[in-house]
Short mmCIF file of C-alpha atoms in Angstrom, two decimals:
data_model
loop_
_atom_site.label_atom_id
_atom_site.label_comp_id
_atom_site.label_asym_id
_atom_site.label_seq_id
_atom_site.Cartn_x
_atom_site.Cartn_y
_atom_site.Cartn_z
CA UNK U 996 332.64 217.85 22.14
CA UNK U 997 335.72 219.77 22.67
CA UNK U 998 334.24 222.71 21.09
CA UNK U 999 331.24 222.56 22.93
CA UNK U 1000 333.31 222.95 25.90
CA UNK U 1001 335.13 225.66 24.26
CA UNK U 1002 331.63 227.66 23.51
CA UNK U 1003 330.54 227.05 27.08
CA UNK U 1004 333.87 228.05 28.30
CA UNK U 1005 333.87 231.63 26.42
CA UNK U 1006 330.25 231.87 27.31
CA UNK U 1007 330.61 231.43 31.45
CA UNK U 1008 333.38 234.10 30.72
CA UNK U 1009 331.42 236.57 28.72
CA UNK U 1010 328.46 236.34 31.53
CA UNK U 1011 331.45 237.21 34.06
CA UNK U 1012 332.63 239.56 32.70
CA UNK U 1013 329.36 241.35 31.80
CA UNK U 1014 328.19 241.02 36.20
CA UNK U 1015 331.51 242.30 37.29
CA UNK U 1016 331.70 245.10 38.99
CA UNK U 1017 333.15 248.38 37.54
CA UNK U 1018 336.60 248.38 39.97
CA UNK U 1019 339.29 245.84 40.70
CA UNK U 1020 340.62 245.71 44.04
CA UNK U 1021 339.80 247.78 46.61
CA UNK U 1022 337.13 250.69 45.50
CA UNK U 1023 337.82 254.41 45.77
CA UNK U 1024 335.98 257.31 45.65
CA UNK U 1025 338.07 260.71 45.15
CA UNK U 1026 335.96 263.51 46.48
CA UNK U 1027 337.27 267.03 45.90
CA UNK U 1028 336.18 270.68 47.11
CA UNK U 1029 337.98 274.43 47.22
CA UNK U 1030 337.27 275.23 50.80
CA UNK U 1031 339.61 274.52 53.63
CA UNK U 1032 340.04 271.43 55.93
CA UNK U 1033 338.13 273.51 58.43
CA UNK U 1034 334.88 274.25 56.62
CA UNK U 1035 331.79 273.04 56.33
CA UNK U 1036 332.52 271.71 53.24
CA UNK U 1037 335.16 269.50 55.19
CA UNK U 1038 332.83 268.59 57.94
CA UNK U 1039 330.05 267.44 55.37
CA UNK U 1040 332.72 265.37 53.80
CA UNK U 1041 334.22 264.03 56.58
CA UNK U 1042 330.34 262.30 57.36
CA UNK U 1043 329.66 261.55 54.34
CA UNK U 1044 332.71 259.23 54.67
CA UNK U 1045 332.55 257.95 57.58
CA UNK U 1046 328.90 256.98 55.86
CA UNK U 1047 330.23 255.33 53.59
CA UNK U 1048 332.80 253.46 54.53
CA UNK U 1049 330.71 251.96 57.61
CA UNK U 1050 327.72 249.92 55.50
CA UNK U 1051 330.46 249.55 52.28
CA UNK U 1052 333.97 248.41 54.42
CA UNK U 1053 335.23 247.26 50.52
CA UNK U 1054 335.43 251.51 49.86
CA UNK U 1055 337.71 254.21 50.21
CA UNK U 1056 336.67 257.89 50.55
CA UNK U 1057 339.61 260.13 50.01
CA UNK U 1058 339.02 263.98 50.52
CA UNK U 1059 340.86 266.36 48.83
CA UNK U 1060 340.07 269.85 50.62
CA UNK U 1061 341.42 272.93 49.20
CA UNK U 1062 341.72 272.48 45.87
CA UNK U 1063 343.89 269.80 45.46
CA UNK U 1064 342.40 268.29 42.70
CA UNK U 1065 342.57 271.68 40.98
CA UNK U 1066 339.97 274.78 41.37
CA UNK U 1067 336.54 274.97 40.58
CA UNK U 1068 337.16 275.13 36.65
CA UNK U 1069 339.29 272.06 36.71
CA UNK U 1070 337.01 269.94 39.06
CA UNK U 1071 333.97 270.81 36.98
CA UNK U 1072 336.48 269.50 33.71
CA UNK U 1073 337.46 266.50 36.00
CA UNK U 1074 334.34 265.26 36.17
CA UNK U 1075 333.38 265.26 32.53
CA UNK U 1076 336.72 263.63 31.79
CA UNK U 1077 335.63 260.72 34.69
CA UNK U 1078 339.28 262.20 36.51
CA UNK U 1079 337.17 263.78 39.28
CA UNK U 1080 334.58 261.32 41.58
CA UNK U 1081 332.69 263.89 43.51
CA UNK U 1082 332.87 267.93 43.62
CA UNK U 1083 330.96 269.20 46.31
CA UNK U 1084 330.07 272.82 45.69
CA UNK U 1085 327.16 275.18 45.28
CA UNK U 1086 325.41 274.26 42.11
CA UNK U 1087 326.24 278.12 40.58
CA UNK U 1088 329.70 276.76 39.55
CA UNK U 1089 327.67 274.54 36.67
CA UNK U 1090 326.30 277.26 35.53
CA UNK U 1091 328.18 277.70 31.99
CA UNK U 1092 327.22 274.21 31.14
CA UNK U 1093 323.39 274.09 30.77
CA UNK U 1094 321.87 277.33 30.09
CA UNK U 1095 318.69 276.38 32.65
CA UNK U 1096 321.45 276.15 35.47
CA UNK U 1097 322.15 280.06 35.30
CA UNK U 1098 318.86 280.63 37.21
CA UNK U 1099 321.28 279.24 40.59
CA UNK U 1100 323.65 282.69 40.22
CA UNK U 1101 320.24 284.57 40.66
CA UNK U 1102 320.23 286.71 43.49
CA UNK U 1103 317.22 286.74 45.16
CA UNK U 1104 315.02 284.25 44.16
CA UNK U 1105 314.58 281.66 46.81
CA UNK U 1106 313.35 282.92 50.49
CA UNK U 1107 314.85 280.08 52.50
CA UNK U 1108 317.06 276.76 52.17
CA UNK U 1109 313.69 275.01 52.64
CA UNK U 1110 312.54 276.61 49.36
CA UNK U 1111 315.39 275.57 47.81
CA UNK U 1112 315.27 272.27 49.25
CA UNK U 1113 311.89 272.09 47.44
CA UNK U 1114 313.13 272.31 44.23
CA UNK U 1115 315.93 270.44 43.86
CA UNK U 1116 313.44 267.88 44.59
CA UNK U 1117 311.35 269.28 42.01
CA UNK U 1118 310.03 267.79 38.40
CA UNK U 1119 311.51 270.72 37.12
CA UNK U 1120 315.07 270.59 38.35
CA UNK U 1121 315.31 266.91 37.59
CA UNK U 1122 314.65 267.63 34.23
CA UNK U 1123 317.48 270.24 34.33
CA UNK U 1124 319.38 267.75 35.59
CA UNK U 1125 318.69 265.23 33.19
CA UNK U 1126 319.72 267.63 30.16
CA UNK U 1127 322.99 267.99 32.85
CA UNK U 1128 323.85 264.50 32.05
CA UNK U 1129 323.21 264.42 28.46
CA UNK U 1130 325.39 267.57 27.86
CA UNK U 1131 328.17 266.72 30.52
CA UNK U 1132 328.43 263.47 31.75
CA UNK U 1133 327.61 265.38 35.26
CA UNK U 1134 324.81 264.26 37.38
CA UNK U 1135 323.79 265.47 41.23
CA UNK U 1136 323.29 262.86 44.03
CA UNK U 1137 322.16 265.13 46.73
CA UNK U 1138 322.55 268.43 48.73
CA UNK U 1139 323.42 269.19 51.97
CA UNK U 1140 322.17 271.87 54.52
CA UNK U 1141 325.09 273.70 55.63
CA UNK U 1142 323.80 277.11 56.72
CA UNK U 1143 324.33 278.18 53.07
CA UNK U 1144 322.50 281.42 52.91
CA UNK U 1145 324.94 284.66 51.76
CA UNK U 1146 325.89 287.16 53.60
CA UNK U 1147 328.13 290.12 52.78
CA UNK U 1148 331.66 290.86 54.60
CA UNK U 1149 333.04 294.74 53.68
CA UNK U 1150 334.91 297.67 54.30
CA UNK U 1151 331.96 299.75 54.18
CA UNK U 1152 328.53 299.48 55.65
CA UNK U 1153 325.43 298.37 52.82
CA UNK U 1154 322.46 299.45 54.42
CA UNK U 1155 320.20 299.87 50.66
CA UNK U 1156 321.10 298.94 47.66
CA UNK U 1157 322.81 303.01 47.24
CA UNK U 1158 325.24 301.93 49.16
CA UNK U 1159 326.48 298.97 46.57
CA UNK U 1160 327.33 301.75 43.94
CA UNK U 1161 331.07 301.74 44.06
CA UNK U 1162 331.89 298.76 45.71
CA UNK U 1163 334.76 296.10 44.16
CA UNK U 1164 332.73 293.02 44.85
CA UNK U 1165 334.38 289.68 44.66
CA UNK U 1166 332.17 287.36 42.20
CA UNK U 1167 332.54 284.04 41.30
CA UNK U 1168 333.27 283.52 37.39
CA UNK U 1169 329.83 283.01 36.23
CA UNK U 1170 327.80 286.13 34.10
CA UNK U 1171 324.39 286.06 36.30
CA UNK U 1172 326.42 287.00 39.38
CA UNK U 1173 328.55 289.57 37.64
CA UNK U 1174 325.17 291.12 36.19
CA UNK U 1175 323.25 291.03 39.43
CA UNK U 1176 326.35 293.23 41.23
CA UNK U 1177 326.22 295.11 38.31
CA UNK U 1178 322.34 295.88 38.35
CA UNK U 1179 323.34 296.96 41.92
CA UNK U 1180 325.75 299.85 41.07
CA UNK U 1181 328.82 297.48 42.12
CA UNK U 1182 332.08 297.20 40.70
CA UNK U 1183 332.26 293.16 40.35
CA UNK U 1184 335.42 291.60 40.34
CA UNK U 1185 335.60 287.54 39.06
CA UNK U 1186 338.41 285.69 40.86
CA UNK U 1187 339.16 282.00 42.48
CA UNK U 1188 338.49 281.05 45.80
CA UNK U 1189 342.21 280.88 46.33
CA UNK U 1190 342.77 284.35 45.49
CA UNK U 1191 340.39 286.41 47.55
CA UNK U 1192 342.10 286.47 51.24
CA UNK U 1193 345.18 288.51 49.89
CA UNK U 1194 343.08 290.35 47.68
CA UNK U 1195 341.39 291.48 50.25
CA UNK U 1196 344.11 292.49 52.47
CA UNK U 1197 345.92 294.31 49.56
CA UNK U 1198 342.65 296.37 48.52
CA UNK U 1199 341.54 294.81 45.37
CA UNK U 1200 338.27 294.47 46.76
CA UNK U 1201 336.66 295.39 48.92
CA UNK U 1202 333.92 293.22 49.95
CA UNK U 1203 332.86 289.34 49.49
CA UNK U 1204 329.23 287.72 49.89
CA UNK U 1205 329.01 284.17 50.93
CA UNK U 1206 327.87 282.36 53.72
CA UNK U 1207 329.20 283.64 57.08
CA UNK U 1208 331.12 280.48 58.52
CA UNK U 1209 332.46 279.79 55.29
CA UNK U 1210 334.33 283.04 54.97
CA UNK U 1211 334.93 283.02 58.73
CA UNK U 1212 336.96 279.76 58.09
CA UNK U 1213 338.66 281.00 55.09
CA UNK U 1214 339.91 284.16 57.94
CA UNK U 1215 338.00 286.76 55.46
CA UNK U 1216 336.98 288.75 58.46
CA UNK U 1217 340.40 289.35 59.26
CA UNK U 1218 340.56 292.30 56.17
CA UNK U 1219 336.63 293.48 56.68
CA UNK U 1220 334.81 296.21 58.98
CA UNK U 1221 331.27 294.75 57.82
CA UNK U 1222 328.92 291.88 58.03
CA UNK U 1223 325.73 292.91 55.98
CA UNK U 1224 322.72 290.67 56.51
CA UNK U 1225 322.00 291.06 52.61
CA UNK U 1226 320.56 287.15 52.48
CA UNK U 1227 321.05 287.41 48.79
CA UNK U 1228 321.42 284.00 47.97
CA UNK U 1229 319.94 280.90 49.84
CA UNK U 1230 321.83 277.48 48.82
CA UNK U 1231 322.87 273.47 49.54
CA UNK U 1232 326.30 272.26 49.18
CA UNK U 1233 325.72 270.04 46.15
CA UNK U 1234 327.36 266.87 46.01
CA UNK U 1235 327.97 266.45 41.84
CA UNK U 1236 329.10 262.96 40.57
CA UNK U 1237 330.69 261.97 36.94
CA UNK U 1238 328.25 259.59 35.13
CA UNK U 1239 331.27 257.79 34.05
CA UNK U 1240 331.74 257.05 38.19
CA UNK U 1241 328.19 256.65 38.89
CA UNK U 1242 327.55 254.14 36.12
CA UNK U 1243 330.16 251.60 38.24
CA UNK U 1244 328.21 252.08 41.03
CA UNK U 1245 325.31 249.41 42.21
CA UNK U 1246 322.10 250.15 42.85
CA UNK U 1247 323.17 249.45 46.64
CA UNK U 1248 326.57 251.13 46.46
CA UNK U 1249 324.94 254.02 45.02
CA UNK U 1250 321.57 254.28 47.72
CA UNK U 1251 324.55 253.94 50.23
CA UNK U 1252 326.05 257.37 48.83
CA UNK U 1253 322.38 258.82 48.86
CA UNK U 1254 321.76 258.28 52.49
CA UNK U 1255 325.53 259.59 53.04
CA UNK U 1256 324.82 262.21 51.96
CA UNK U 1257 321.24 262.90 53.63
CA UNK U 1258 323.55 262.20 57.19
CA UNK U 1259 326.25 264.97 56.57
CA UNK U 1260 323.06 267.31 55.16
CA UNK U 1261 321.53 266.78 58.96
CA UNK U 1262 325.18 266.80 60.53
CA UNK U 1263 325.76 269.85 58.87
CA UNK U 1264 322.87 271.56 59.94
CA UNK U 1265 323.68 270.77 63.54
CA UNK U 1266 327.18 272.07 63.11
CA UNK U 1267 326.26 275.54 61.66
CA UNK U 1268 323.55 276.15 64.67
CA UNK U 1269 326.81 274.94 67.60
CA UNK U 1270 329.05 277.37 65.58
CA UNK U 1271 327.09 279.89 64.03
CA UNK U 1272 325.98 282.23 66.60
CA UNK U 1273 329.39 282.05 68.41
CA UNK U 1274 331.21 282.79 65.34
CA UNK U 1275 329.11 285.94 65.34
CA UNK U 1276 329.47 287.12 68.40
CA UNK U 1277 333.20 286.65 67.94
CA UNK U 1278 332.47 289.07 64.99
CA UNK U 1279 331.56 291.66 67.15
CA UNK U 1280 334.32 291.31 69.93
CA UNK U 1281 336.79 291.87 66.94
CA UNK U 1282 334.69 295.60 66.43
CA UNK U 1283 333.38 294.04 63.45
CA UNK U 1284 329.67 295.71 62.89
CA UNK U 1285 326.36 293.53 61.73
CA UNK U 1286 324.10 295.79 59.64
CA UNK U 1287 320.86 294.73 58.86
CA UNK U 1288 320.72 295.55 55.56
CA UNK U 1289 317.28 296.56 53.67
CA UNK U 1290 316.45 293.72 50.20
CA UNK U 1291 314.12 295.52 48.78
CA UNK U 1292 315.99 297.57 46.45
CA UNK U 1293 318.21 294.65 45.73
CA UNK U 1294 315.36 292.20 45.11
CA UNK U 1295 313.84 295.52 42.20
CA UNK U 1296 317.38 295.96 40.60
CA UNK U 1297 317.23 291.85 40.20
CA UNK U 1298 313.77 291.78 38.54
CA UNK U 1299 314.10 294.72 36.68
CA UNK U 1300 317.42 293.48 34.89
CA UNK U 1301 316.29 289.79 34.71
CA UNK U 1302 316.39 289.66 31.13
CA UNK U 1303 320.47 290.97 31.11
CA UNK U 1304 321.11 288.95 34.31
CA UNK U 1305 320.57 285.22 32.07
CA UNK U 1306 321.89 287.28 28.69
CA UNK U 1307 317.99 286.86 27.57
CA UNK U 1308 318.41 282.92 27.65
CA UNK U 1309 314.48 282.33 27.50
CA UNK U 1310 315.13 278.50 29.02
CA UNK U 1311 316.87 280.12 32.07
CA UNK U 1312 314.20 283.10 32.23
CA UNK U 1313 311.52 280.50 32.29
CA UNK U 1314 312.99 278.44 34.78
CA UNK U 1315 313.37 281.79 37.29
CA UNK U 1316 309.77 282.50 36.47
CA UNK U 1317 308.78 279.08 37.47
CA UNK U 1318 310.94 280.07 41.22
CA UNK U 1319 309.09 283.44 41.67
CA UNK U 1320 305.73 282.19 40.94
CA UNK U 1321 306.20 279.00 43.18
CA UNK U 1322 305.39 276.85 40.84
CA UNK U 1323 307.89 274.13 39.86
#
């Protein structure tokens, strides 16, 4: 009898322990970015919070803004330790770890954030994303619209692609962007978000592409003459989650951080069209000139040197294929 009690015992334990959920206490989330508190990035974090935190009152959100949890390199190593929760970044910065995600440090092959918007819904990027997962442990949840189409601040005006040759171009550290300023003429420079305000100010480059507000916030305008309408790259702000967080997640919990995110996407989008246009014209009170700056022989160098740009990775050349043909 007594150790049919015992059995029963260990048994109602073992079922206990196999229903709990994945945290003790109360649950927190540590989300992470490079920008500054007064970015986009912020303001999409700052709703998806509030999100949160309103239909799941047993959860934290904390923000770190700024790099606090460490720059990109060490976010992107956070999360496939399970140290970092969420990064929240343009998808580019994943681009070393899956050779199908280099096609996102392509210049020039989406024509709009809708188009992009297509296909990270797409059959095809879920499959990249699966092989994401497998490889790292990394796994996206959802993008946000934040205006997050780049734009080009300088010291010199870029009317044609001629007027690239020459240029030090701050570049993220990922080869397909290095290549594609390089295809251009450019003199590309790889450095960390943290790095590029004095380096601009000091003359180590001379220019920076990203979206406007962002590098408004960041006070990049502050060391430029410039604001070329290149439009070379059209993006989300990707929300990127460890699989070692996610799996601790319910299904509930983790449609909860889905919709949270799909409110600070349309949040977002509001905030960029209040800002955006007076952030330009602020632009131009501070003598700073908008040139409207011709594609075309940016969008030839690109698709002439598409086999250097992804280092002849036939995966990633299929997957930009796929893009310019509209088919994924």
């Amino acid at each position: 009898m007594k150790k049919s009690l015992l059995i029963l015992f260990l048994s109602l334990i073992l079922a206990v322990g196999m229903t709990a959920p994945g945290f003790a206490g109360k649950k927190i989330c540590k989300l992470g970015h490079v920008n500054s508190p007064a970015s986009i990035f912020q303001f999409g974090a700052e709703a998806f919070k509030e999100a949160v935190e309103k239909e799941l009152p047993d959860w934290t959100i904390e923000l770190y803004p700024a790099g606090q949890l460490g720059g990109t390199l060490a976010m992107i190593q956070g999360m496939t330790l399970g140290t970092v929760d969420i990064y929240t970044e343009f998808i580019s910065v994943l681009a070393d770890l899956v050779p199908e995600y280099k096609v996102f440090a392509v210049h020039y092959k989406f024509d709009s954030v809708d188009e992009y918007e297509l296909f990270m819904n797409s059959a095809t990027f879920a499959k990249m994303n699966d092989k994401m997962i497998k490889m790292n442990g990394i796994t996206n949840i959802g993008n946000m619209r934040a205006g997050s189409v780049y734009n080009h601040f300088s010291n010199k005006p870029m009317y044609t692609v001629e007027d690239a040759k020459g240029v030090v171009n701050r570049v993220a550290q990922m080869a397909p962007l290095v290549q594609c300023w390089l295809a251009y003429g450019a003199k590309p420079t790889s450095m960390d978000w943290g790095e590029i305000y004095t380096s601009l100010q000091t003359g180590v480059i001379t220019s920076i592409d990203n979206p406007i507000l962002d590098m408004y916030d960041e006070k990049f305008h502050e060391a430029v003459k410039y604001v070329n309408m290149t439009n070379n790259l059209y993006n989300m702000i990707s929300y990127n989650t460890s699989m070692a967080f996610w799996k601790k997640l319910s299904d509930r919990e983790k449609d909860v951080f889905r919709r949270a995110i799909r409110v600070a996407s349309i949040k977002g989008e509001m905030e960029v069209k209040r800002r955006l246009d007076g952030v330009k014209a602020e632009l131009k009170s501070k003598g700073i000139k908008t040139i409207q700056t011709d594609p075309s022989g940016f969008k030839k160098a690109v698709q002439s040197n598409i086999n250097t740009i992804l280092a002849g990775d036939k995966d990633a050349i299929a997957v930009y294929e796929k893009i310019m043909n509209k088919d994924f």
